[in-house]
CSV table of C-alpha atoms in Angstrom, one decimal:
chain,number,residue,atom,x,y,z
A,1,MET,CA,-27.8,-15.6,-8.8
A,2,GLU,CA,-30.8,-13.8,-10.1
A,3,GLY,CA,-33.9,-15.5,-7.9
A,4,ARG,CA,-36.6,-12.9,-7.6
A,5,ILE,CA,-37.6,-10.2,-9.1
A,6,TYR,CA,-38.8,-6.7,-8.1
A,7,THR,CA,-39.9,-3.7,-9.3
A,8,THR,CA,-38.3,-0.3,-7.3
A,9,GLY,CA,-40.2,0.2,-4.6
A,10,GLU,CA,-40.1,-3.6,-3.8
A,11,PHE,CA,-36.5,-3.7,-3.6
A,12,ALA,CA,-36.0,-1.0,-2.1
A,13,LYS,CA,-37.8,-1.6,0.4
A,14,LYS,CA,-36.8,-5.3,0.8
A,15,ALA,CA,-33.2,-3.6,1.2
A,16,GLY,CA,-34.6,-0.5,4.1
A,17,VAL,CA,-33.2,2.3,2.1
A,18,SER,CA,-35.7,4.9,0.1
A,19,VAL,CA,-36.2,4.7,-3.2
A,20,ARG,CA,-34.5,7.7,-3.6
A,21,THR,CA,-31.4,6.1,-2.7
A,22,ILE,CA,-32.2,3.4,-5.5
A,23,ARG,CA,-32.7,6.1,-7.7
A,24,TYR,CA,-29.6,8.0,-7.3
A,25,TYR,CA,-27.3,4.7,-7.3
A,26,ASP,CA,-29.2,4.1,-10.9
A,27,LYS,CA,-28.2,7.4,-11.7
A,28,GLN,CA,-24.3,7.7,-10.2
A,29,GLY,CA,-24.3,4.7,-12.3
A,30,MET,CA,-23.4,2.3,-9.7
A,31,LEU,CA,-26.5,-0.1,-9.9
A,32,LYS,CA,-27.8,-0.2,-12.6
A,33,PRO,CA,-31.1,-2.7,-12.8
A,34,SER,CA,-30.3,-6.2,-14.3
A,35,HIS,CA,-33.8,-5.6,-16.4
A,36,VAL,CA,-36.0,-3.1,-17.8
A,37,SER,CA,-39.8,-3.7,-18.6
A,38,GLN,CA,-40.6,-3.2,-22.4
A,39,SER,CA,-42.6,-0.5,-20.2
A,40,GLY,CA,-39.9,0.8,-18.9
A,41,TYR,CA,-40.1,-0.4,-15.4
A,42,ARG,CA,-36.8,-0.9,-13.9
A,43,LEU,CA,-36.5,-4.7,-12.3
A,44,TYR,CA,-33.9,-5.4,-9.9
A,45,THR,CA,-32.7,-9.0,-8.8
A,46,ASP,CA,-31.5,-11.1,-6.0
A,47,GLY,CA,-27.6,-10.6,-7.0
A,48,ASP,CA,-28.2,-6.6,-7.3
A,49,PHE,CA,-28.9,-6.8,-2.9
A,50,ALA,CA,-24.9,-7.8,-3.5
A,51,ARG,CA,-24.2,-4.6,-4.8
A,52,LEU,CA,-25.8,-2.9,-3.0
A,53,GLN,CA,-24.9,-4.4,0.3
A,54,LYS,CA,-21.1,-3.1,-1.0
A,55,ILE,CA,-21.9,0.0,-1.8
A,56,LEU,CA,-23.5,0.8,1.6
A,57,THR,CA,-20.6,-0.8,3.1
A,58,LEU,CA,-17.4,0.9,1.7
A,59,LYS,CA,-20.3,4.0,2.2
A,60,TYR,CA,-20.0,3.6,5.8
A,61,LEU,CA,-16.2,2.6,5.5
A,62,GLY,CA,-15.1,6.0,4.4
A,63,PHE,CA,-14.9,6.1,0.4
A,64,SER,CA,-16.3,8.2,-2.0
A,65,LEU,CA,-18.8,8.1,-4.0
A,66,GLU,CA,-16.2,8.0,-7.0
A,67,GLU,CA,-14.7,5.3,-5.1
A,68,ILE,CA,-17.1,2.8,-4.6
A,69,ARG,CA,-18.4,3.8,-8.5
A,70,GLU,CA,-14.1,2.3,-9.2
A,71,ILE,CA,-14.5,-0.5,-6.9
A,72,SER,CA,-18.2,-1.7,-8.4
A,73,MET,CA,-16.5,-1.5,-12.1
A,74,LYS,CA,-16.0,-5.6,-12.1
A,75,ASP,CA,-19.1,-6.7,-10.0
A,76,THR,CA,-20.0,-9.2,-13.0
A,77,ASP,CA,-16.9,-11.1,-12.0
A,78,GLN,CA,-17.3,-14.1,-9.1
A,79,ASP,CA,-14.2,-14.7,-8.4
A,80,TYR,CA,-13.9,-10.6,-7.6
A,81,VAL,CA,-17.1,-10.7,-6.0
A,82,ARG,CA,-15.2,-12.6,-3.7
A,83,ARG,CA,-12.0,-10.8,-3.1
A,84,SER,CA,-14.2,-8.0,-3.0
A,85,LEU,CA,-16.5,-9.3,0.3
A,86,GLU,CA,-13.2,-10.3,1.8
A,87,LEU,CA,-11.5,-6.1,1.1
A,88,GLN,CA,-14.7,-5.4,2.8
A,89,LEU,CA,-14.0,-7.7,5.8
A,90,GLY,CA,-10.3,-6.5,6.2
A,91,LEU,CA,-12.1,-3.0,6.3
A,92,VAL,CA,-14.5,-3.8,8.8
A,93,ARG,CA,-11.8,-5.4,11.3
A,94,LYS,CA,-10.2,-2.8,10.8
A,95,LYS,CA,-12.5,-0.1,11.3
A,96,MET,CA,-14.0,-2.2,14.8
A,97,GLU,CA,-10.0,-2.8,16.0
A,98,ASN,CA,-9.4,0.8,15.6
A,99,LEU,CA,-12.8,1.8,17.6
A,100,HIS,CA,-12.0,-0.1,20.2
A,101,LEU,CA,-8.4,1.4,20.8
A,102,VAL,CA,-10.7,4.9,20.6
A,103,GLU,CA,-13.2,3.7,23.5
A,104,GLN,CA,-9.6,2.9,25.8
A,105,SER,CA,-8.6,5.9,25.0
A,106,LEU,CA,-11.6,7.5,25.8
A,107,MET,CA,-11.8,5.1,29.1
A,108,GLU,CA,-8.2,6.0,30.3
A,109,ALA,CA,-8.4,9.9,30.0
A,110,SER,CA,-11.6,9.3,32.1
A,111,ARG,CA,-9.7,7.6,34.4
A,112,MET,CA,-6.8,10.0,34.7
A,113,ILE,CA,-9.3,13.1,35.4
A,114,GLU,CA,-11.2,10.4,38.4
A,115,ARG,CA,-8.2,9.3,39.8
A,116,ALA,CA,-6.1,13.0,39.6
A,117,ASN,CA,-8.2,15.9,38.9
A,118,GLU,CA,-6.8,16.4,35.8
A,119,VAL,CA,-6.2,15.8,32.0
A,120,ASP,CA,-3.7,13.7,31.0
A,121,TRP,CA,-2.6,15.5,27.5
A,122,LYS,CA,-0.4,12.9,26.8
A,123,THR,CA,-3.4,10.7,26.4
A,124,VAL,CA,-5.4,13.0,24.6
A,125,LEU,CA,-2.5,13.4,21.7
A,126,HIS,CA,-3.3,9.5,21.4
A,127,LEU,CA,-6.5,9.6,21.4
A,128,ILE,CA,-6.4,12.4,18.5
A,129,HIS,CA,-4.2,10.8,16.5
A,130,LEU,CA,-6.3,7.4,16.6
A,131,ILE,CA,-9.5,9.7,15.3
A,132,ALA,CA,-7.0,10.7,12.1
A,133,MET,CA,-6.1,6.8,11.7
A,134,GLU,CA,-9.8,6.0,11.6
A,135,LYS,CA,-10.5,8.7,9.8
A,136,GLY,CA,-8.0,8.0,6.8
A,137,LEU,CA,-9.2,4.2,7.1
A,138,ALA,CA,-10.1,3.1,3.9
A,139,ASP,CA,-7.4,6.0,2.1
A,140,GLN,CA,-4.8,3.6,4.2
A,141,TYR,CA,-7.0,-0.1,3.4
A,142,ARG,CA,-6.2,1.1,-0.5
A,143,THR,CA,-2.9,2.1,-0.7
A,144,GLY,CA,-1.6,-1.3,0.8
A,145,ALA,CA,-4.2,-3.2,-1.0
A,146,ASN,CA,-2.3,-1.6,-3.9
A,147,THR,CA,0.8,-2.1,-2.9
A,148,SER,CA,0.1,-5.9,-2.2
A,149,VAL,CA,-1.2,-6.7,-5.7
A,150,ARG,CA,2.4,-5.2,-7.2
A,151,ILE,CA,4.6,-6.8,-4.5
A,152,ARG,CA,2.6,-9.9,-5.8
A,153,LEU,CA,3.2,-9.8,-8.9
A,154,HIS,CA,6.6,-9.6,-8.8
A,155,ARG,CA,7.0,-12.1,-6.4
A,156,ASP,CA,5.2,-14.5,-7.9
A,157,PHE,CA,6.6,-14.3,-11.8
A,158,GLY,CA,9.8,-12.9,-11.1
A,159,ARG,CA,13.3,-14.7,-12.4
A,160,ASN,CA,15.4,-14.2,-10.4
A,161,GLN,CA,16.0,-16.4,-8.0
A,162,GLU,CA,16.8,-14.0,-5.0
A,163,GLY,CA,14.0,-11.8,-4.4
A,164,TRP,CA,14.3,-7.8,-4.8
A,165,PHE,CA,13.9,-7.2,-1.1
A,166,ALA,CA,16.9,-9.6,-0.4
A,167,TRP,CA,19.1,-7.9,-2.7
A,168,LEU,CA,17.7,-4.4,-1.6
A,169,TYR,CA,18.5,-6.1,2.3
A,170,ARG,CA,22.1,-7.0,0.7
A,171,LEU,CA,22.9,-2.8,0.3
A,172,LEU,CA,22.1,-2.0,2.9
A,173,GLU,CA,25.1,-3.8,5.4
A,174,PHE,CA,23.5,-3.3,8.3
A,175,LYS,CA,25.4,-4.9,10.8
A,176,GLU,CA,25.5,-5.0,15.3
A,177,GLU,CA,24.8,-2.2,17.1
A,178,MET,CA,24.2,0.0,14.1
A,179,ARG,CA,20.9,2.8,13.8
A,180,LEU,CA,18.8,2.8,10.2
A,181,LEU,CA,15.8,5.0,10.2
A,182,GLU,CA,13.5,3.5,7.1
A,183,LEU,CA,11.3,6.0,4.9
A,184,GLY,CA,7.5,5.4,3.3
A,185,ALA,CA,8.5,2.1,5.3
A,186,GLY,CA,5.0,1.2,4.1
A,187,ASN,CA,3.6,-2.5,5.7
A,188,GLY,CA,7.1,-3.3,6.3
A,189,GLU,CA,7.7,-6.1,3.8
A,190,LEU,CA,11.4,-5.2,4.0
A,191,TRP,CA,12.2,-6.4,7.0
A,192,LYS,CA,8.9,-9.2,7.3
A,193,GLU,CA,11.3,-10.7,4.7
A,194,ASN,CA,14.7,-10.4,6.2
A,195,LEU,CA,13.7,-10.5,9.7
A,196,HIS,CA,16.1,-14.2,10.2
A,197,CYS,CA,19.1,-12.4,8.8
A,198,LEU,CA,19.4,-9.3,11.2
A,199,PRO,CA,21.5,-8.6,13.7
A,200,LYS,CA,21.7,-9.5,17.4
A,201,THR,CA,21.5,-6.0,18.0
A,202,GLY,CA,20.7,-2.2,17.0
A,203,GLU,CA,17.8,0.1,15.9
A,204,ILE,CA,15.5,0.2,13.0
A,205,LEU,CA,13.6,3.1,13.2
A,206,LEU,CA,10.7,2.9,10.2
A,207,SER,CA,8.9,6.3,9.2
A,208,ASP,CA,5.7,6.6,7.4
A,209,ILE,CA,2.9,9.3,6.9
A,210,SER,CA,0.3,7.1,7.1
A,211,ALA,CA,0.1,5.8,11.5
A,212,GLY,CA,-2.1,3.4,10.0
A,213,MET,CA,0.4,1.6,7.8
A,214,LEU,CA,2.9,1.1,10.5
A,215,GLN,CA,0.4,-0.2,12.5
A,216,ASP,CA,-0.4,-3.3,9.5
A,217,ALA,CA,3.2,-3.0,10.0
A,218,GLY,CA,3.9,-4.1,13.7
A,219,LYS,CA,1.8,-6.7,13.0
A,220,GLU,CA,2.9,-8.2,10.4
A,221,LEU,CA,6.7,-8.2,11.7
A,222,GLU,CA,5.0,-9.7,14.6
A,223,LYS,CA,3.2,-12.4,13.0
A,224,ALA,CA,6.8,-13.5,10.6
A,225,ALA,CA,9.1,-12.9,14.4
A,226,GLU,CA,6.8,-16.1,15.6
A,227,HIS,CA,8.1,-18.3,13.1
A,228,LEU,CA,11.0,-17.8,14.4
A,229,PRO,CA,13.5,-19.6,16.8
A,230,LYS,CA,12.6,-18.9,20.4
A,231,GLU,CA,16.5,-17.3,21.1
A,232,ALA,CA,16.1,-15.2,17.8
A,233,ARG,CA,12.4,-14.4,18.5
A,234,ASN,CA,13.5,-13.2,22.3
A,235,ARG,CA,15.9,-11.2,21.1
A,236,LEU,CA,13.6,-8.7,19.2
A,237,CYS,CA,11.7,-5.3,20.7
A,238,LEU,CA,8.5,-4.3,18.3
A,239,ASP,CA,7.9,-1.4,19.8
A,240,PHE,CA,5.3,0.0,17.5
A,241,ASP,CA,3.4,3.0,19.1
A,242,GLY,CA,3.6,5.5,16.5
A,243,GLY,CA,5.8,7.5,18.1
A,244,ALA,CA,9.4,8.7,16.5
A,245,LEU,CA,12.0,7.4,19.1
A,246,LYS,CA,14.9,9.6,19.6
A,247,GLY,CA,17.1,7.6,22.2
A,248,SER,CA,18.7,4.4,21.7
A,249,GLY,CA,17.9,1.1,23.9
A,250,GLY,CA,18.4,-1.4,21.4
A,251,GLN,CA,22.1,-2.1,21.5
A,252,GLN,CA,21.8,-1.0,25.3
A,253,ASP,CA,19.7,-4.0,26.8
A,254,GLY,CA,21.7,-6.8,23.8
A,255,ARG,CA,18.3,-6.9,21.3
A,256,LEU,CA,17.0,-5.4,17.7
A,257,ARG,CA,14.8,-3.2,18.4
A,258,PHE,CA,11.8,-2.0,16.2
A,259,SER,CA,10.2,1.2,16.7
A,260,SER,CA,8.0,3.8,14.2
A,261,GLY,CA,7.5,7.7,13.6
A,262,VAL,CA,4.8,9.2,11.7
A,263,PHE,CA,6.7,12.0,9.9
A,264,ASP,CA,7.5,13.7,6.6
A,265,CYS,CA,11.0,12.6,5.6
A,266,HIS,CA,11.4,16.7,4.3
A,267,GLN,CA,11.7,16.9,8.0
A,268,ILE,CA,13.6,13.9,10.2
A,269,PRO,CA,12.6,14.5,14.2
A,270,GLN,CA,16.4,12.9,15.2
A,271,PRO,CA,19.7,14.4,15.5
A,272,ASP,CA,22.6,15.3,13.3
A,273,ALA,CA,24.3,12.8,12.7
A,274,TRP,CA,22.0,9.7,14.4
A,275,PHE,CA,21.6,6.8,11.8
A,276,HIS,CA,24.3,4.2,10.3
A,277,ARG,CA,21.9,3.5,7.7
A,278,VAL,CA,19.1,4.8,5.8
A,279,THR,CA,17.3,3.5,3.5
A,280,ALA,CA,14.0,4.9,0.7
A,281,ASN,CA,12.1,2.4,-0.9
A,282,HIS,CA,10.6,3.6,-4.2
A,283,VAL,CA,9.7,6.4,-2.3
A,284,LEU,CA,12.1,9.7,-3.7
A,285,PHE,CA,9.9,10.0,-6.9
A,286,TYR,CA,6.9,10.6,-4.5
A,287,LEU,CA,8.1,13.9,-2.5
A,288,ARG,CA,7.2,17.4,-3.3
A,289,ASP,CA,10.4,18.8,-2.7
A,290,LEU,CA,13.2,15.8,-3.0
A,291,ASP,CA,16.3,18.8,-2.5
A,292,GLN,CA,15.1,18.8,0.7
A,293,ALA,CA,14.5,15.3,2.2
A,294,LEU,CA,18.1,14.5,0.3
A,295,ALA,CA,19.2,17.2,2.9
A,296,GLU,CA,17.2,15.7,5.9
A,297,VAL,CA,18.8,12.5,4.9
A,298,ARG,CA,22.7,13.6,4.7
A,299,ARG,CA,22.1,15.7,8.1
A,300,VAL,CA,20.7,12.8,10.3
A,301,LEU,CA,23.9,10.2,8.5
A,302,ARG,CA,26.3,9.5,10.9
A,303,PRO,CA,29.7,10.9,8.8
A,304,GLY,CA,30.9,7.2,6.6
A,305,GLY,CA,27.0,6.5,6.7
A,306,ARG,CA,25.3,5.1,4.2
A,307,PHE,CA,22.0,5.8,2.1
A,308,ILE,CA,20.0,3.2,-0.1
A,309,CYS,CA,17.8,4.1,-2.5
A,310,SER,CA,15.9,2.1,-5.2
A,311,THR,CA,14.0,3.5,-8.1
A,312,TYR,CA,13.4,2.8,-11.1
A,313,GLY,CA,14.2,3.2,-15.0
A,314,GLU,CA,12.8,4.5,-18.2
A,315,ALA,CA,12.0,0.9,-19.8
A,316,HIS,CA,10.2,-0.2,-16.6
A,317,MET,CA,7.2,-2.8,-17.0
A,318,ARG,CA,7.0,-1.0,-20.6
A,319,GLU,CA,4.9,-3.7,-21.5
A,320,ILE,CA,2.0,-3.2,-19.2
A,321,SER,CA,2.0,-0.1,-19.9
A,322,GLU,CA,1.9,-0.4,-23.9
A,323,LEU,CA,-0.8,-4.0,-23.1
A,324,ALA,CA,-2.7,-1.1,-21.3
A,325,ALA,CA,-2.6,1.8,-24.1
A,326,GLY,CA,-3.8,-1.4,-26.7
A,327,PHE,CA,-7.4,-1.6,-24.9
A,328,ASP,CA,-7.6,2.3,-24.9
A,329,GLU,CA,-5.0,4.8,-26.1
A,330,ARG,CA,-6.4,7.1,-23.9
A,331,ILE,CA,-4.8,4.9,-20.9
A,332,SER,CA,-1.3,6.3,-18.9
A,333,LEU,CA,-0.5,3.8,-16.1
A,334,SER,CA,1.2,7.3,-14.4
A,335,GLU,CA,0.1,10.9,-14.6
A,336,VAL,CA,3.7,11.5,-14.5
A,337,PRO,CA,6.8,9.1,-15.5
A,338,LEU,CA,7.8,8.5,-11.7
A,339,SER,CA,11.9,7.7,-13.3
A,340,ASP,CA,11.4,11.3,-14.6
A,341,VAL,CA,11.2,12.8,-11.2
A,342,PHE,CA,14.0,10.4,-9.7
A,343,GLY,CA,15.0,7.6,-12.2
A,344,LEU,CA,17.9,5.1,-12.3
A,345,GLU,CA,18.9,7.7,-15.3
A,346,ASN,CA,18.8,11.2,-13.4
A,347,GLY,CA,19.4,9.5,-10.1
A,348,GLU,CA,22.7,10.3,-9.4
A,349,ARG,CA,23.1,14.3,-11.0
A,350,ILE,CA,20.2,14.9,-8.2
A,351,LEU,CA,21.7,12.9,-5.1
A,352,ARG,CA,25.1,14.3,-6.1
A,353,LYS,CA,24.1,17.4,-4.5
A,354,GLN,CA,24.4,16.1,-1.2
A,355,PHE,CA,26.7,12.5,-1.6
A,356,SER,CA,30.1,12.7,-2.6
A,357,GLN,CA,30.2,9.1,-3.2
A,358,VAL,CA,26.8,7.7,-4.9
A,359,GLU,CA,27.4,3.6,-7.1
A,360,LEU,CA,24.3,2.9,-9.7
A,361,ARG,CA,23.2,-1.0,-8.6
A,362,ARG,CA,21.1,-2.8,-11.2
A,363,TYR,CA,19.1,-5.7,-10.4
A,364,ARG,CA,18.2,-8.2,-12.5
A,365,ASP,CA,15.4,-10.0,-13.0
A,366,GLU,CA,12.1,-10.1,-16.0
A,367,LEU,CA,8.4,-10.9,-14.9
A,368,VAL,CA,7.0,-14.2,-17.3
A,369,VAL,CA,3.4,-13.8,-16.5
A,370,THR,CA,1.3,-17.3,-16.9
A,371,GLN,CA,-2.2,-15.7,-15.9
A,372,ALA,CA,-4.4,-12.4,-16.7
A,373,GLN,CA,-6.0,-12.3,-13.2
A,374,PRO,CA,-2.7,-10.5,-11.8
A,375,MET,CA,-2.3,-8.2,-15.2
A,376,ILE,CA,-5.8,-7.2,-14.7
A,377,ASP,CA,-4.8,-6.2,-11.3
A,378,TYR,CA,-1.8,-4.6,-12.0
A,379,ILE,CA,-3.3,-2.1,-14.4
A,380,LEU,CA,-5.9,-1.4,-12.1
A,381,SER,CA,-3.7,-0.7,-8.5
A,382,CYS,CA,-1.9,1.8,-10.7
A,383,HIS,CA,-1.4,5.4,-9.8
A,384,GLY,CA,-2.8,6.6,-13.9
A,385,ASN,CA,-6.7,7.7,-15.4
A,386,GLN,CA,-7.3,3.6,-16.6
A,387,ARG,CA,-10.0,2.7,-14.3
A,388,GLU,CA,-11.8,6.0,-16.0
A,389,TYR,CA,-11.2,4.1,-19.6
A,390,ILE,CA,-11.4,0.2,-18.1
A,391,ARG,CA,-15.1,1.4,-15.7
A,392,GLY,CA,-18.1,0.2,-17.7
A,393,ARG,CA,-15.9,-2.2,-20.1
A,394,TYR,CA,-14.2,-4.2,-17.4
A,395,ASP,CA,-15.8,-7.9,-19.0
A,396,GLU,CA,-14.4,-6.1,-22.1
A,397,PHE,CA,-11.1,-5.1,-20.8
A,398,LYS,CA,-10.3,-8.8,-18.7
A,399,GLU,CA,-11.5,-10.3,-22.4
A,400,TYR,CA,-9.2,-8.3,-24.4
A,401,ILE,CA,-6.0,-9.3,-21.7
A,402,GLN,CA,-7.1,-13.0,-21.5
A,403,LYS,CA,-7.2,-13.6,-25.4
A,404,LYS,CA,-3.5,-11.5,-25.5
A,405,LEU,CA,-2.2,-14.5,-22.8
A,406,GLU,CA,-4.2,-17.1,-25.4
A,407,LYS,CA,-1.7,-15.5,-28.4
A,408,ASN,CA,1.5,-15.2,-26.8
A,409,HIS,CA,1.4,-18.1,-23.6
A,410,ALA,CA,3.1,-15.6,-21.2
A,411,PHE,CA,3.9,-12.1,-20.6
A,412,ARG,CA,7.2,-11.3,-20.9
A,413,ILE,CA,7.6,-8.0,-19.3
A,414,THR,CA,11.0,-6.0,-18.7
A,415,LYS,CA,11.9,-5.1,-15.3
A,416,ASP,CA,14.6,-2.0,-14.7
A,417,ALA,CA,15.2,-1.6,-10.9
A,418,GLY,CA,17.6,-0.8,-8.9
A,419,ALA,CA,19.7,1.5,-6.4
A,420,PHE,CA,22.3,4.5,-5.7
A,421,CYS,CA,24.3,3.3,-2.8
A,422,CYS,CA,25.9,7.0,-1.5
A,423,ARG,CA,27.9,7.9,1.6
């Protein structure tokens, strides 16, 4: 990997950047030289170009220096370098795709002015949304990547033969000609996993505060739909235009219609008593005003409608928290325990402010993890302070996890999750 040795000046010249830039990244702890000579000269290698390339790419894609520093903590891990390149490739493709959409919108707006000599404000508004999506691209991709890491751990190492999303969908009892709203739909995993068992008609509105996440959900559903029988595929209408569509449509033309809406669930832009079902999968504990959001859910539910909301209990994944704290006692994988905000223990009391019938259903499962890397990735994907204390000690942290696994042969992880069924 090392190849030639370069002084700071030679390294900067070969990379096409200034010496000042190299020294700055060195000072920030993002690009330390591979060697320091006895006389104090800082020396770089061919392998350091890969690290510099990643810094420059992520900077171009909108990541802050602090975020780049965190992402670069595992640069000595060759498998991570490969996955890091895949991350960069995914981001570049997303940026190219979004810029193409911006180009199309600009061209359309220009043509509208030439034809009608007036501005099409709907097109301008669409352009604003696209630009906002481009600015939030890095954050959306990082959020999506972390979500995927956590989903994979549960999917690959869970013991319950009925997966989480299949179990959650069964609780919905979603039937022909119903309207359903999912709050915080993210990448649409619930529907991708259950596309084969949906009713023939109805409407499903996926909402999120991230337009980019909903765009990804649409693409994932399109890919999943390709594997359906032709008859079932023809019954689907995937209308992911980013608008919160209020009108009916799916059941009128004998199809099942998906649409998307970018909005905050504290103010749902649908009429009263509109939906037969509303669901929120591990979302409620993130809300700034839970009572206001639940009042909105009740408002948009029809009489007799059902609200299915999932959450965790106090014991959920506690072994992973203990494992991380065993490496450094200062590590906390969540700034605020999510179950304290809205969990299996206090959820019924909170929900009964708005719903007369509240029933808790528990999902019986545990994880038996036999590989170190998924555990490492999961810990780093959490919302706590772990990166602060693992940064600069990644190799030591990886060795710590591997030794724990060799000693115990597998990590047995408690899953304490479930859903409240409300009427």
